[in-house]
PDB file of C-alpha atoms in Angstrom:
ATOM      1  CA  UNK A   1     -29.047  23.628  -0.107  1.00  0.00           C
ATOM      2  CA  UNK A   2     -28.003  22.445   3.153  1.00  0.00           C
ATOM      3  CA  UNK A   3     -26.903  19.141   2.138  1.00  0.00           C
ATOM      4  CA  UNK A   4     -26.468  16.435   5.120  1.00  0.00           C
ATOM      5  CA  UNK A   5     -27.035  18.070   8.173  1.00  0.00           C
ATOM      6  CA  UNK A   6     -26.760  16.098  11.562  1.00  0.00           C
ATOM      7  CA  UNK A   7     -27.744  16.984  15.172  1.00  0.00           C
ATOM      8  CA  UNK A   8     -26.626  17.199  17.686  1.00  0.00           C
ATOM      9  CA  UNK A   9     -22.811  17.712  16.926  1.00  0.00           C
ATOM     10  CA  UNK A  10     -21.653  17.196  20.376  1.00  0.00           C
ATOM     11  CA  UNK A  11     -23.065  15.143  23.329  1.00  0.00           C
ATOM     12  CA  UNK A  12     -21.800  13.647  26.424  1.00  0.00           C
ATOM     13  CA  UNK A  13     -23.738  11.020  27.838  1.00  0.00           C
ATOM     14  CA  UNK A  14     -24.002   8.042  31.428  1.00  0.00           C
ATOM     15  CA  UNK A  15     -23.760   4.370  30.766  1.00  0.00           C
ATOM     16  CA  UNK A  16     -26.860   3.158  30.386  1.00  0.00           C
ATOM     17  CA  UNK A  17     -28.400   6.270  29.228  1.00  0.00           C
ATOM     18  CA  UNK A  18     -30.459   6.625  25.615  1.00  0.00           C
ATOM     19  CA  UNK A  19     -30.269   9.197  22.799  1.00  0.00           C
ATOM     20  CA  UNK A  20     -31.047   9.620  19.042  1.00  0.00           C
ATOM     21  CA  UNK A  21     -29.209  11.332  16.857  1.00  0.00           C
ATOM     22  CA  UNK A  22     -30.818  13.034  13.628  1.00  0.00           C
ATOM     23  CA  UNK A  23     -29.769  13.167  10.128  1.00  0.00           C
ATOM     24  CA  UNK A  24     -31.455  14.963   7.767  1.00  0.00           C
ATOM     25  CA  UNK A  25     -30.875  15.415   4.072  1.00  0.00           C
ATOM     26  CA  UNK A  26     -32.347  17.926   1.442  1.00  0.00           C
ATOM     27  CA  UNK A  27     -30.644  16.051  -2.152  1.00  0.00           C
ATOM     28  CA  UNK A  28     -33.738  13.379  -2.333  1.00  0.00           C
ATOM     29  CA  UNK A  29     -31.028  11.074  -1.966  1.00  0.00           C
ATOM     30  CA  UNK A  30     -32.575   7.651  -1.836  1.00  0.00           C
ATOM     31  CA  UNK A  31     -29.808   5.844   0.018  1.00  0.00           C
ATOM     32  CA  UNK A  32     -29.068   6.913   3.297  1.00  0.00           C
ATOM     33  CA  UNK A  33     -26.075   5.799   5.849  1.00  0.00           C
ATOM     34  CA  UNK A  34     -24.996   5.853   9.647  1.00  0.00           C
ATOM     35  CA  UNK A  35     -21.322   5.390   9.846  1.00  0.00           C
ATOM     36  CA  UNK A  36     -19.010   5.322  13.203  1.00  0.00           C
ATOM     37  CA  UNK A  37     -15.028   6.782  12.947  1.00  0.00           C
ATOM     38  CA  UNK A  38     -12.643   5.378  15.643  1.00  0.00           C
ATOM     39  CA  UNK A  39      -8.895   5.755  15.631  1.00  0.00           C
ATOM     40  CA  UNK A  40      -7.151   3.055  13.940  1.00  0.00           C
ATOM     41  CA  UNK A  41     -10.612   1.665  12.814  1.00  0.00           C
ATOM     42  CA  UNK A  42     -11.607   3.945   9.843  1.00  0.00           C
ATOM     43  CA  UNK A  43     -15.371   4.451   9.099  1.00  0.00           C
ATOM     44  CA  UNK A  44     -17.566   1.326   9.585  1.00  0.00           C
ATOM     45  CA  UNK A  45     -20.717   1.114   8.661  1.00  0.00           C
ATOM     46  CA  UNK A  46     -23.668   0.697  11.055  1.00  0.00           C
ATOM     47  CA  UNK A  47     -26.874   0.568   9.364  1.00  0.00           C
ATOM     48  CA  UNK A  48     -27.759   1.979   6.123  1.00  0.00           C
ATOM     49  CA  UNK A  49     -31.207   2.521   4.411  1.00  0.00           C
ATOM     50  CA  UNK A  50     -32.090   2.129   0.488  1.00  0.00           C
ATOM     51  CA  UNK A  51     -35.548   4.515   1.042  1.00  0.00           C
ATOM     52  CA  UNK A  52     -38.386   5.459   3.394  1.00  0.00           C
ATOM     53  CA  UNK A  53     -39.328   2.630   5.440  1.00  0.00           C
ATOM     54  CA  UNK A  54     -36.488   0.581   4.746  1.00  0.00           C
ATOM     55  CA  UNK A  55     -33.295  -0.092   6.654  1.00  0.00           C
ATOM     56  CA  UNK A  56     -30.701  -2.783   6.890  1.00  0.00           C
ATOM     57  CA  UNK A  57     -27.781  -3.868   9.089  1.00  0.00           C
ATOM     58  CA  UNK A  58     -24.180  -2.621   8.118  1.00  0.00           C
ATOM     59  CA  UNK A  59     -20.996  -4.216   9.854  1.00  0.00           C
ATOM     60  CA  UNK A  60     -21.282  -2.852  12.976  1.00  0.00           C
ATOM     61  CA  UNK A  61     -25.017  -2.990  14.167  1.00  0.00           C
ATOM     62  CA  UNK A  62     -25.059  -4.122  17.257  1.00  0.00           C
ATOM     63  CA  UNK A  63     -26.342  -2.062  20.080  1.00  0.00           C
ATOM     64  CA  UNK A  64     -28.151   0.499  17.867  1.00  0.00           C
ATOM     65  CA  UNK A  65     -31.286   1.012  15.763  1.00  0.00           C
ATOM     66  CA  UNK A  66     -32.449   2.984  12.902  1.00  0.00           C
ATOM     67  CA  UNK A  67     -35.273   4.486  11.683  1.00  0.00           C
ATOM     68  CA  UNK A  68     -36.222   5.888   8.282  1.00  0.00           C
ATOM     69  CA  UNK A  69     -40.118   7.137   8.367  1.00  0.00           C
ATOM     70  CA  UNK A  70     -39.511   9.728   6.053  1.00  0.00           C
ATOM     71  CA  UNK A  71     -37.292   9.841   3.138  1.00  0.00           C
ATOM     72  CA  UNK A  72     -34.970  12.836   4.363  1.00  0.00           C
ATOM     73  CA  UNK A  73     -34.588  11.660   7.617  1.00  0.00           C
ATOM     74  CA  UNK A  74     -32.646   9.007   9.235  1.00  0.00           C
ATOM     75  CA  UNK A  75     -32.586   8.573  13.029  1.00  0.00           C
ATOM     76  CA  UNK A  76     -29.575   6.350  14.791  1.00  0.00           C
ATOM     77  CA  UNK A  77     -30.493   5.301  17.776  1.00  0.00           C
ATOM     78  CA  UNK A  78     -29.024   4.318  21.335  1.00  0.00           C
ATOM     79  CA  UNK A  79     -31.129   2.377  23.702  1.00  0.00           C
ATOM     80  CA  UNK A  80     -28.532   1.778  26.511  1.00  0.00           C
ATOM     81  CA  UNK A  81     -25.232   3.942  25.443  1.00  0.00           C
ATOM     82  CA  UNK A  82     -22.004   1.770  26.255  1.00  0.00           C
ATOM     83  CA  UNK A  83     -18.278   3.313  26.654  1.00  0.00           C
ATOM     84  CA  UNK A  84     -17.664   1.161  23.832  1.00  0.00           C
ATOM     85  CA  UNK A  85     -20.137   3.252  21.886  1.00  0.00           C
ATOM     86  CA  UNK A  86     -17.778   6.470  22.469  1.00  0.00           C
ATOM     87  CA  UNK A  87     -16.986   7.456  18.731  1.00  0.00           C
ATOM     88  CA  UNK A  88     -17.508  10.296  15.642  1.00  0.00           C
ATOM     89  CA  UNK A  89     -20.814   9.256  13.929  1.00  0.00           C
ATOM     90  CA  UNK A  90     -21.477  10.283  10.466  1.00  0.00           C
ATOM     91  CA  UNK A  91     -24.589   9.889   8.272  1.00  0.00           C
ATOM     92  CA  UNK A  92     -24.009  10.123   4.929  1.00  0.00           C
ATOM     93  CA  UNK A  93     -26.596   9.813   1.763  1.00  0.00           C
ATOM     94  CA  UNK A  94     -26.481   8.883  -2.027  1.00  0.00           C
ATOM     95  CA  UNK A  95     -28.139   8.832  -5.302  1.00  0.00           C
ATOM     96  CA  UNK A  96     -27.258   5.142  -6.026  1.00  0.00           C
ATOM     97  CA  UNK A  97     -25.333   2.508  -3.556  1.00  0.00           C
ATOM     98  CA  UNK A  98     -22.409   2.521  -5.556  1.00  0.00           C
ATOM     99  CA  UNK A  99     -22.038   6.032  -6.065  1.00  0.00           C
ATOM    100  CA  UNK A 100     -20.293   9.324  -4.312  1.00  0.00           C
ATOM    101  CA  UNK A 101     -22.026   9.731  -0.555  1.00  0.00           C
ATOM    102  CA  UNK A 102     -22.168  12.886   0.816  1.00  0.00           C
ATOM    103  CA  UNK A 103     -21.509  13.228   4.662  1.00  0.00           C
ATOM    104  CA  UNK A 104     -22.635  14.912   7.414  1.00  0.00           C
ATOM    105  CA  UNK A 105     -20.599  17.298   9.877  1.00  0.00           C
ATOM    106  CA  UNK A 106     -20.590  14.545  12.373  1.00  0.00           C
ATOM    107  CA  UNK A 107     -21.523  13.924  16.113  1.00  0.00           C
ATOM    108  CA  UNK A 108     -18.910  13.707  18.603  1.00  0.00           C
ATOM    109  CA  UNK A 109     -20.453  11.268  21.197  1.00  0.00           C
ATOM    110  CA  UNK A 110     -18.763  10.431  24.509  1.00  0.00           C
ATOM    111  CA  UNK A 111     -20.180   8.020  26.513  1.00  0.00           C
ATOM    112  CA  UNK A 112     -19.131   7.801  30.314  1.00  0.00           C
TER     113      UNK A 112
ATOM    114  CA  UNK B   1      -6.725  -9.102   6.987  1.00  0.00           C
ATOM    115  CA  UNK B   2      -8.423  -5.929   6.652  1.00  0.00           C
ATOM    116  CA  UNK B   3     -10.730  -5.332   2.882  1.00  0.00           C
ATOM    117  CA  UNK B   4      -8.992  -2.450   1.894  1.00  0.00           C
ATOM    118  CA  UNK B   5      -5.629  -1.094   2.939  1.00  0.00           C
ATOM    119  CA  UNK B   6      -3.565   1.432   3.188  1.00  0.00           C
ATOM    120  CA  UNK B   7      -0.111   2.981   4.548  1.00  0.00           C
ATOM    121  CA  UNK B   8      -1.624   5.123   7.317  1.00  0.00           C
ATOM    122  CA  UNK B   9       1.542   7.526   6.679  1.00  0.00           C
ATOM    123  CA  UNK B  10       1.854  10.034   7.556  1.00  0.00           C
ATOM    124  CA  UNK B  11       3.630  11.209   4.281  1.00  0.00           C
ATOM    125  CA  UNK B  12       5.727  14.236   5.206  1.00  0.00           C
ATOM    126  CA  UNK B  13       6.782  16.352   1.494  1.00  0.00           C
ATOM    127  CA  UNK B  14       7.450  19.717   0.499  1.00  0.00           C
ATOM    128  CA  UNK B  15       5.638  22.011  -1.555  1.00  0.00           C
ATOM    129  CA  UNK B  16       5.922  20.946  -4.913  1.00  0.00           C
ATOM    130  CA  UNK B  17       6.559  17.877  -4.303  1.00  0.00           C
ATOM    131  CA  UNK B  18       4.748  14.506  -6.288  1.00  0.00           C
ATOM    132  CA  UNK B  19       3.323  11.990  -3.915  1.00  0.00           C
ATOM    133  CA  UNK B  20       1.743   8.632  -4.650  1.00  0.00           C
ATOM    134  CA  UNK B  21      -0.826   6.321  -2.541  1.00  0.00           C
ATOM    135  CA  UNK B  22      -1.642   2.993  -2.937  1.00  0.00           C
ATOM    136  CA  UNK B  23      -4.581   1.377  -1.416  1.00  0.00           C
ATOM    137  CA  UNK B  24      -5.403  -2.627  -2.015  1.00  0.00           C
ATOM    138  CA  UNK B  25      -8.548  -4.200  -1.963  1.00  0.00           C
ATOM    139  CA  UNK B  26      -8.741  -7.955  -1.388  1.00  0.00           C
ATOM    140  CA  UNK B  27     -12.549  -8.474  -2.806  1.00  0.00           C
ATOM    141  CA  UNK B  28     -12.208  -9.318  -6.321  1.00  0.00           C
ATOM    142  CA  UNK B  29     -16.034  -8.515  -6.138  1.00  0.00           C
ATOM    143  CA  UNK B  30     -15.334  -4.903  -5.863  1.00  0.00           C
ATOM    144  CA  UNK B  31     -17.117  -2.824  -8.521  1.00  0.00           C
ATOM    145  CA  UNK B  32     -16.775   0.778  -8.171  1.00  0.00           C
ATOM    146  CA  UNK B  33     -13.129   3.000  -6.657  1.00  0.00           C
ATOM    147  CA  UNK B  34     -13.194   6.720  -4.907  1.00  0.00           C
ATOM    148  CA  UNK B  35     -10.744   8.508  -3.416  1.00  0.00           C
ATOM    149  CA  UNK B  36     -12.264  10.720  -0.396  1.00  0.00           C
ATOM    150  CA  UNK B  37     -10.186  13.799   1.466  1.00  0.00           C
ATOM    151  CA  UNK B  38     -10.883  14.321   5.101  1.00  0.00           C
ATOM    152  CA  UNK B  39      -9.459  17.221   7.087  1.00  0.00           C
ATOM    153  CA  UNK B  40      -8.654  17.023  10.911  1.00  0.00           C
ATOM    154  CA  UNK B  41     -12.041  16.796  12.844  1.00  0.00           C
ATOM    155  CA  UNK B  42     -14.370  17.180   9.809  1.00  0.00           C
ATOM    156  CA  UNK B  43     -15.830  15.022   7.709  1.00  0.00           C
ATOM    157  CA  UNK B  44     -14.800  12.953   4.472  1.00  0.00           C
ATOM    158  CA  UNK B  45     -15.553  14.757   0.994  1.00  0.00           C
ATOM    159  CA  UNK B  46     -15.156  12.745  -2.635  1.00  0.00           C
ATOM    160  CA  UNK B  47     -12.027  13.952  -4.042  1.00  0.00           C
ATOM    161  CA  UNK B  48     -12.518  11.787  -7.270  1.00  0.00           C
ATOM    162  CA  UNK B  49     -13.860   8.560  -8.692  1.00  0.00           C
ATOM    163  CA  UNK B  50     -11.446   5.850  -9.855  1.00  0.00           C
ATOM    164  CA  UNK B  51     -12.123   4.746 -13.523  1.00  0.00           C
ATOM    165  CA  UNK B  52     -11.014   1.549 -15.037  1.00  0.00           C
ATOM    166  CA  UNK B  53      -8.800   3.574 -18.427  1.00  0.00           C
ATOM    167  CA  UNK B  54      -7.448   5.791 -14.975  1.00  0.00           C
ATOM    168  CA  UNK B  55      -8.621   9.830 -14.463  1.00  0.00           C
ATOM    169  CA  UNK B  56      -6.978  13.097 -13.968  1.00  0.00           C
ATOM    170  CA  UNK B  57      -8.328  15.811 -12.302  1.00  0.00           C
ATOM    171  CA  UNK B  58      -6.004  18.665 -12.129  1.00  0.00           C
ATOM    172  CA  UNK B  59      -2.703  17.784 -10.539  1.00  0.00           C
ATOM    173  CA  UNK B  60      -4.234  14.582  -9.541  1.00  0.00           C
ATOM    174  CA  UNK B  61      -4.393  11.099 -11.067  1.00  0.00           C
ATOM    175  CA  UNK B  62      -6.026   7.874 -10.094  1.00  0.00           C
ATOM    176  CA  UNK B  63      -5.458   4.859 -10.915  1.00  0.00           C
ATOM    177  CA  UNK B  64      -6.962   1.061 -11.165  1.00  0.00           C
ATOM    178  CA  UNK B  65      -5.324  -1.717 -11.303  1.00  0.00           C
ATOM    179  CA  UNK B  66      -7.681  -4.811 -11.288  1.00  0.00           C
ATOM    180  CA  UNK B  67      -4.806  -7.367 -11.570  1.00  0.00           C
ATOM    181  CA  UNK B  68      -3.050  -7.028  -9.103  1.00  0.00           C
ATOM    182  CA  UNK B  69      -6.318  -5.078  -6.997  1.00  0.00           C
ATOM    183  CA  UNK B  70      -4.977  -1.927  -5.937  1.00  0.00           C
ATOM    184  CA  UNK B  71      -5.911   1.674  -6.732  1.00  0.00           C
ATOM    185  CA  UNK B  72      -3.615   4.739  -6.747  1.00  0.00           C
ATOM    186  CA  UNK B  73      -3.764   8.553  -6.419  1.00  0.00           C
ATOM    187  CA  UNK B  74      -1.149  10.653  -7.813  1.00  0.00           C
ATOM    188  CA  UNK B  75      -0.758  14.388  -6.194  1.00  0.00           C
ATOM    189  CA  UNK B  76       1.539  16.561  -8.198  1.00  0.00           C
ATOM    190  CA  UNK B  77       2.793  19.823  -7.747  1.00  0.00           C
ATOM    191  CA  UNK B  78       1.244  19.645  -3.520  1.00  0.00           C
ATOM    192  CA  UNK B  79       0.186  22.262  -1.801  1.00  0.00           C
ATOM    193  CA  UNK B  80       0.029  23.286   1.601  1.00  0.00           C
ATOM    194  CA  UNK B  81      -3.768  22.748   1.364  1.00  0.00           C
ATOM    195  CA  UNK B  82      -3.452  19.130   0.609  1.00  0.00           C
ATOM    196  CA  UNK B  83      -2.479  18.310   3.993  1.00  0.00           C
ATOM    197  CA  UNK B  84      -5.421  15.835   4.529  1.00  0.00           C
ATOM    198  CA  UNK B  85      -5.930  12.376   5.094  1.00  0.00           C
ATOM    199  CA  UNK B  86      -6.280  10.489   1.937  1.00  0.00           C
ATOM    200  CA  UNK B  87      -9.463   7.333   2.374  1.00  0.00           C
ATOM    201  CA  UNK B  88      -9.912   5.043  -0.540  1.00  0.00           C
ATOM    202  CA  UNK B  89     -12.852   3.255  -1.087  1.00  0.00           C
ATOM    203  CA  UNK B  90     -13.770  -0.508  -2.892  1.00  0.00           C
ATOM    204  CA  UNK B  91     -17.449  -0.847  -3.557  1.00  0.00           C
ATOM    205  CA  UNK B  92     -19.417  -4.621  -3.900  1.00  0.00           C
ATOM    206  CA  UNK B  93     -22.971  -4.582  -4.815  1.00  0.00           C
ATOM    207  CA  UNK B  94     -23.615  -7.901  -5.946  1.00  0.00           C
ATOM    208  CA  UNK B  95     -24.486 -10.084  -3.239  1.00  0.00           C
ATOM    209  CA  UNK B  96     -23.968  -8.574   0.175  1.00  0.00           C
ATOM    210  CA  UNK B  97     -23.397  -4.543  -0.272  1.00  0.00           C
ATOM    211  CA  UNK B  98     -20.376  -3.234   1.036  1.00  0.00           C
ATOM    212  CA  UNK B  99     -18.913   0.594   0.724  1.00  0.00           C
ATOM    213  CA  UNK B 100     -15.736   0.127   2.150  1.00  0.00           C
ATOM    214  CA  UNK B 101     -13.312   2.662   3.676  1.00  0.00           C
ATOM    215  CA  UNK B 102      -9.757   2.397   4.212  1.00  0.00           C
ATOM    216  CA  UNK B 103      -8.217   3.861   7.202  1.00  0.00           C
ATOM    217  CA  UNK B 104      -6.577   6.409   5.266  1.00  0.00           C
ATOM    218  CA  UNK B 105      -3.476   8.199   4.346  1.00  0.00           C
ATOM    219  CA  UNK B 106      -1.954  10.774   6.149  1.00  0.00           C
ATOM    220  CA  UNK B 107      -0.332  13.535   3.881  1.00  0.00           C
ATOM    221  CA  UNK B 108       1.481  16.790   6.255  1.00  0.00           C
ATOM    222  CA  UNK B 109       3.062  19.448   3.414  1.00  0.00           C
ATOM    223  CA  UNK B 110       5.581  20.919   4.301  1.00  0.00           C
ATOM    224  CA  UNK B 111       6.312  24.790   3.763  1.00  0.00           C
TER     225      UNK B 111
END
Protein backbone atom coordinates (compact mmCIF):
# COMPACT_ATOMS: atom_id res chain seq x y z
CA UNK A 1 0.00 0.00 0.00
CA UNK A 2 1.07 3.34 -0.89
CA UNK A 3 -0.66 5.13 1.75
CA UNK A 4 -1.08 9.12 1.20
CA UNK A 5 0.64 10.00 -1.73
CA UNK A 6 0.72 13.75 -2.92
CA UNK A 7 1.86 15.41 -6.20
CA UNK A 8 3.63 17.32 -7.11
CA UNK A 9 6.30 17.50 -4.24
CA UNK A 10 7.95 20.56 -5.43
CA UNK A 11 6.68 23.60 -7.46
CA UNK A 12 7.64 27.09 -7.98
CA UNK A 13 5.11 29.28 -9.18
CA UNK A 14 4.25 33.69 -10.49
CA UNK A 15 1.82 35.73 -8.50
CA UNK A 16 -1.21 35.41 -9.90
CA UNK A 17 -0.65 32.12 -11.40
CA UNK A 18 -3.07 28.80 -10.66
CA UNK A 19 -2.25 25.19 -9.74
CA UNK A 20 -3.81 22.08 -8.06
CA UNK A 21 -2.20 19.92 -6.10
CA UNK A 22 -3.31 16.10 -5.80
CA UNK A 23 -3.71 13.87 -2.94
CA UNK A 24 -4.52 10.57 -3.28
CA UNK A 25 -5.10 7.85 -0.74
CA UNK A 26 -5.40 3.95 -1.03
CA UNK A 27 -6.68 3.16 3.10
CA UNK A 28 -10.57 3.95 2.13
CA UNK A 29 -10.08 6.48 4.62
CA UNK A 30 -13.30 8.41 4.79
CA UNK A 31 -11.94 11.66 6.19
CA UNK A 32 -9.62 13.44 4.22
CA UNK A 33 -7.41 16.78 5.06
CA UNK A 34 -5.34 19.69 3.38
CA UNK A 35 -3.06 21.14 5.92
CA UNK A 36 -0.37 24.16 5.40
CA UNK A 37 3.20 24.11 7.70
CA UNK A 38 4.86 27.57 8.16
CA UNK A 39 7.65 28.34 10.56
CA UNK A 40 6.52 29.43 13.83
CA UNK A 41 2.87 28.62 12.73
CA UNK A 42 2.64 24.76 13.05
CA UNK A 43 0.14 22.88 10.78
CA UNK A 44 -3.20 24.68 10.18
CA UNK A 45 -5.81 23.31 8.71
CA UNK A 46 -7.27 24.45 5.36
CA UNK A 47 -10.12 22.48 4.30
CA UNK A 48 -10.93 19.04 5.21
CA UNK A 49 -13.53 16.54 3.74
CA UNK A 50 -15.73 13.83 5.76
CA UNK A 51 -16.36 11.68 2.16
CA UNK A 52 -16.88 11.92 -1.60
CA UNK A 53 -18.65 14.96 -2.45
CA UNK A 54 -18.27 16.61 0.70
CA UNK A 55 -15.86 19.26 1.91
CA UNK A 56 -15.75 21.92 4.55
CA UNK A 57 -13.69 24.98 5.56
CA UNK A 58 -10.77 24.46 8.13
CA UNK A 59 -9.02 27.60 9.80
CA UNK A 60 -7.27 28.79 7.12
CA UNK A 61 -9.49 28.69 3.90
CA UNK A 62 -9.19 31.58 2.35
CA UNK A 63 -7.77 31.83 -1.08
CA UNK A 64 -8.11 28.10 -1.88
CA UNK A 65 -10.65 25.43 -2.88
CA UNK A 66 -11.15 21.81 -2.62
CA UNK A 67 -12.53 19.19 -4.34
CA UNK A 68 -13.45 15.63 -3.37
CA UNK A 69 -15.27 13.79 -6.54
CA UNK A 70 -13.98 10.63 -5.66
CA UNK A 71 -13.40 9.13 -2.37
CA UNK A 72 -9.46 8.64 -2.71
CA UNK A 73 -8.84 11.79 -4.05
CA UNK A 74 -8.67 15.21 -2.74
CA UNK A 75 -7.60 18.16 -4.92
CA UNK A 76 -6.37 21.69 -3.14
CA UNK A 77 -6.65 24.21 -5.25
CA UNK A 78 -5.05 27.74 -6.11
CA UNK A 79 -6.93 30.10 -8.29
CA UNK A 80 -4.57 33.17 -8.07
CA UNK A 81 -1.29 31.90 -5.99
CA UNK A 82 -0.21 34.79 -3.49
CA UNK A 83 3.46 35.06 -1.80
CA UNK A 84 1.53 34.69 1.21
CA UNK A 85 0.52 31.27 -0.04
CA UNK A 86 4.40 30.19 -0.03
CA UNK A 87 4.29 27.15 2.48
CA UNK A 88 4.70 22.98 2.99
CA UNK A 89 1.19 21.56 2.22
CA UNK A 90 0.20 18.29 3.56
CA UNK A 91 -2.93 16.17 2.98
CA UNK A 92 -3.53 13.84 5.39
CA UNK A 93 -6.59 11.13 5.75
CA UNK A 94 -8.41 9.14 8.57
CA UNK A 95 -10.70 6.43 9.53
CA UNK A 96 -12.73 8.62 11.99
CA UNK A 97 -12.26 12.61 12.74
CA UNK A 98 -10.95 12.01 15.97
CA UNK A 99 -8.61 9.43 15.21
CA UNK A 100 -4.69 8.95 14.03
CA UNK A 101 -4.32 10.82 10.34
CA UNK A 102 -1.91 9.65 8.17
CA UNK A 103 0.08 12.28 6.07
CA UNK A 104 1.35 12.78 2.93
CA UNK A 105 5.12 13.47 1.85
CA UNK A 106 4.21 17.04 1.34
CA UNK A 107 4.46 19.80 -1.41
CA UNK A 108 6.96 22.39 -1.13
CA UNK A 109 5.23 25.39 -2.87
CA UNK A 110 6.98 28.72 -3.49
CA UNK A 111 5.15 31.33 -4.80
CA UNK A 112 7.04 34.41 -6.39
CA UNK B 1 -3.42 32.76 23.13
CA UNK B 2 -2.65 29.96 20.98
CA UNK B 3 -5.13 26.30 21.57
CA UNK B 4 -2.43 24.18 22.27
CA UNK B 5 1.10 24.93 23.37
CA UNK B 6 4.22 24.00 23.65
CA UNK B 7 8.05 24.87 24.54
CA UNK B 8 9.35 24.96 20.96
CA UNK B 9 12.84 23.79 22.58
CA UNK B 10 14.97 22.83 21.29
CA UNK B 11 15.81 20.25 24.10
CA UNK B 12 19.52 19.47 23.79
CA UNK B 13 20.32 15.77 26.03
CA UNK B 14 22.61 13.03 25.83
CA UNK B 15 22.14 9.58 25.02
CA UNK B 16 20.49 8.03 27.73
CA UNK B 17 19.16 10.66 28.94
CA UNK B 18 15.07 11.01 30.25
CA UNK B 19 13.29 13.94 28.75
CA UNK B 20 9.79 15.22 29.43
CA UNK B 21 7.27 17.52 27.24
CA UNK B 22 4.44 19.22 28.21
CA UNK B 23 1.91 20.55 25.88
CA UNK B 24 -1.44 22.56 27.22
CA UNK B 25 -4.58 22.77 25.66
CA UNK B 26 -6.94 25.61 26.60
CA UNK B 27 -10.36 23.92 25.11
CA UNK B 28 -11.88 22.12 27.88
CA UNK B 29 -13.91 20.67 24.86
CA UNK B 30 -11.01 18.66 23.79
CA UNK B 31 -11.80 14.94 23.46
CA UNK B 32 -9.12 12.89 22.10
CA UNK B 33 -4.68 13.47 22.77
CA UNK B 34 -1.73 12.21 20.20
CA UNK B 35 1.61 12.74 20.24
CA UNK B 36 3.04 12.96 16.47
CA UNK B 37 7.08 12.79 15.53
CA UNK B 38 8.19 14.78 12.57
CA UNK B 39 11.72 14.63 11.18
CA UNK B 40 13.46 17.65 9.39
CA UNK B 41 11.66 18.22 5.97
CA UNK B 42 9.28 15.21 6.16
CA UNK B 43 6.17 14.78 7.31
CA UNK B 44 4.42 14.17 10.84
CA UNK B 45 3.87 10.35 11.83
CA UNK B 46 1.60 9.26 15.15
CA UNK B 47 4.03 8.34 17.69
CA UNK B 48 1.19 7.39 20.22
CA UNK B 49 -2.30 8.17 21.43
CA UNK B 50 -2.80 9.82 24.83
CA UNK B 51 -5.23 7.81 27.10
CA UNK B 52 -7.06 9.18 30.03
CA UNK B 53 -5.41 6.08 32.89
CA UNK B 54 -1.87 7.39 30.78
CA UNK B 55 0.11 4.74 28.13
CA UNK B 56 3.51 3.38 27.68
CA UNK B 57 4.91 2.37 24.69
CA UNK B 58 8.40 1.24 25.06
CA UNK B 59 10.63 3.83 26.63
CA UNK B 60 7.86 6.23 26.19
CA UNK B 61 4.99 7.43 28.37
CA UNK B 62 2.13 9.80 27.88
CA UNK B 63 0.29 11.38 29.93
CA UNK B 64 -3.27 13.31 30.52
CA UNK B 65 -3.99 15.50 32.78
CA UNK B 66 -7.59 16.92 32.35
CA UNK B 67 -7.37 19.20 35.45
CA UNK B 68 -5.11 21.18 34.96
CA UNK B 69 -5.36 20.46 30.67
CA UNK B 70 -2.05 19.48 29.71
CA UNK B 71 -0.64 16.28 28.21
CA UNK B 72 2.90 14.87 28.60
CA UNK B 73 5.37 12.53 26.84
CA UNK B 74 8.03 10.88 28.69
CA UNK B 75 11.26 9.65 26.51
CA UNK B 76 13.54 7.44 28.50
CA UNK B 77 16.66 5.94 27.82
CA UNK B 78 16.94 8.57 24.18
CA UNK B 79 18.49 7.75 21.38
CA UNK B 80 20.22 9.40 18.75
CA UNK B 81 17.20 8.55 16.53
CA UNK B 82 14.82 10.50 18.60
CA UNK B 83 16.12 13.67 17.44
CA UNK B 84 12.70 14.88 16.05
CA UNK B 85 10.32 17.42 16.67
CA UNK B 86 7.78 16.38 19.14
CA UNK B 87 3.72 17.90 17.91
CA UNK B 88 0.94 17.26 20.32
CA UNK B 89 -2.41 17.26 19.35
CA UNK B 90 -6.09 18.24 21.30
CA UNK B 91 -9.05 17.00 19.36
CA UNK B 92 -12.94 18.72 19.68
CA UNK B 93 -15.66 17.08 17.83
CA UNK B 94 -18.62 18.31 19.38
CA UNK B 95 -19.69 21.41 17.91
CA UNK B 96 -17.19 22.93 15.54
CA UNK B 97 -14.36 20.10 14.67
CA UNK B 98 -11.00 20.98 15.40
CA UNK B 99 -7.64 18.62 15.12
CA UNK B 100 -5.28 20.80 16.56
CA UNK B 101 -1.47 20.85 16.27
CA UNK B 102 0.97 22.37 18.44
CA UNK B 103 3.99 23.91 17.04
CA UNK B 104 6.09 21.32 18.40
CA UNK B 105 9.04 20.34 20.40
CA UNK B 106 12.36 20.31 19.31
CA UNK B 107 14.47 17.35 20.78
CA UNK B 108 18.62 17.34 19.28
CA UNK B 109 20.44 14.04 21.12
CA UNK B 110 23.41 14.37 21.71
CA UNK B 111 26.22 11.63 21.07
Amino acid sequence: NAGVTQTPKFRVLKTGQSMTLLCAQDMNHEYMYWYRQDPGMGLRLIHYSVGEGTTAKGEVPDGYNVSRLKKQNFLLGLESAAPSQTSVYFCASSYSMADTQYFGPGTRLTVL
Amino acid sequence: RKEVEQDPGPFNVPEGATVAFNCTYSNSASQSFFWYRQDCRKEPKLLMSVYSSGNEDGRFTAQLNRASQYISLLIRDSKLSDSATYLCVAVTTSGTYKYIFGTGTRLKVLA
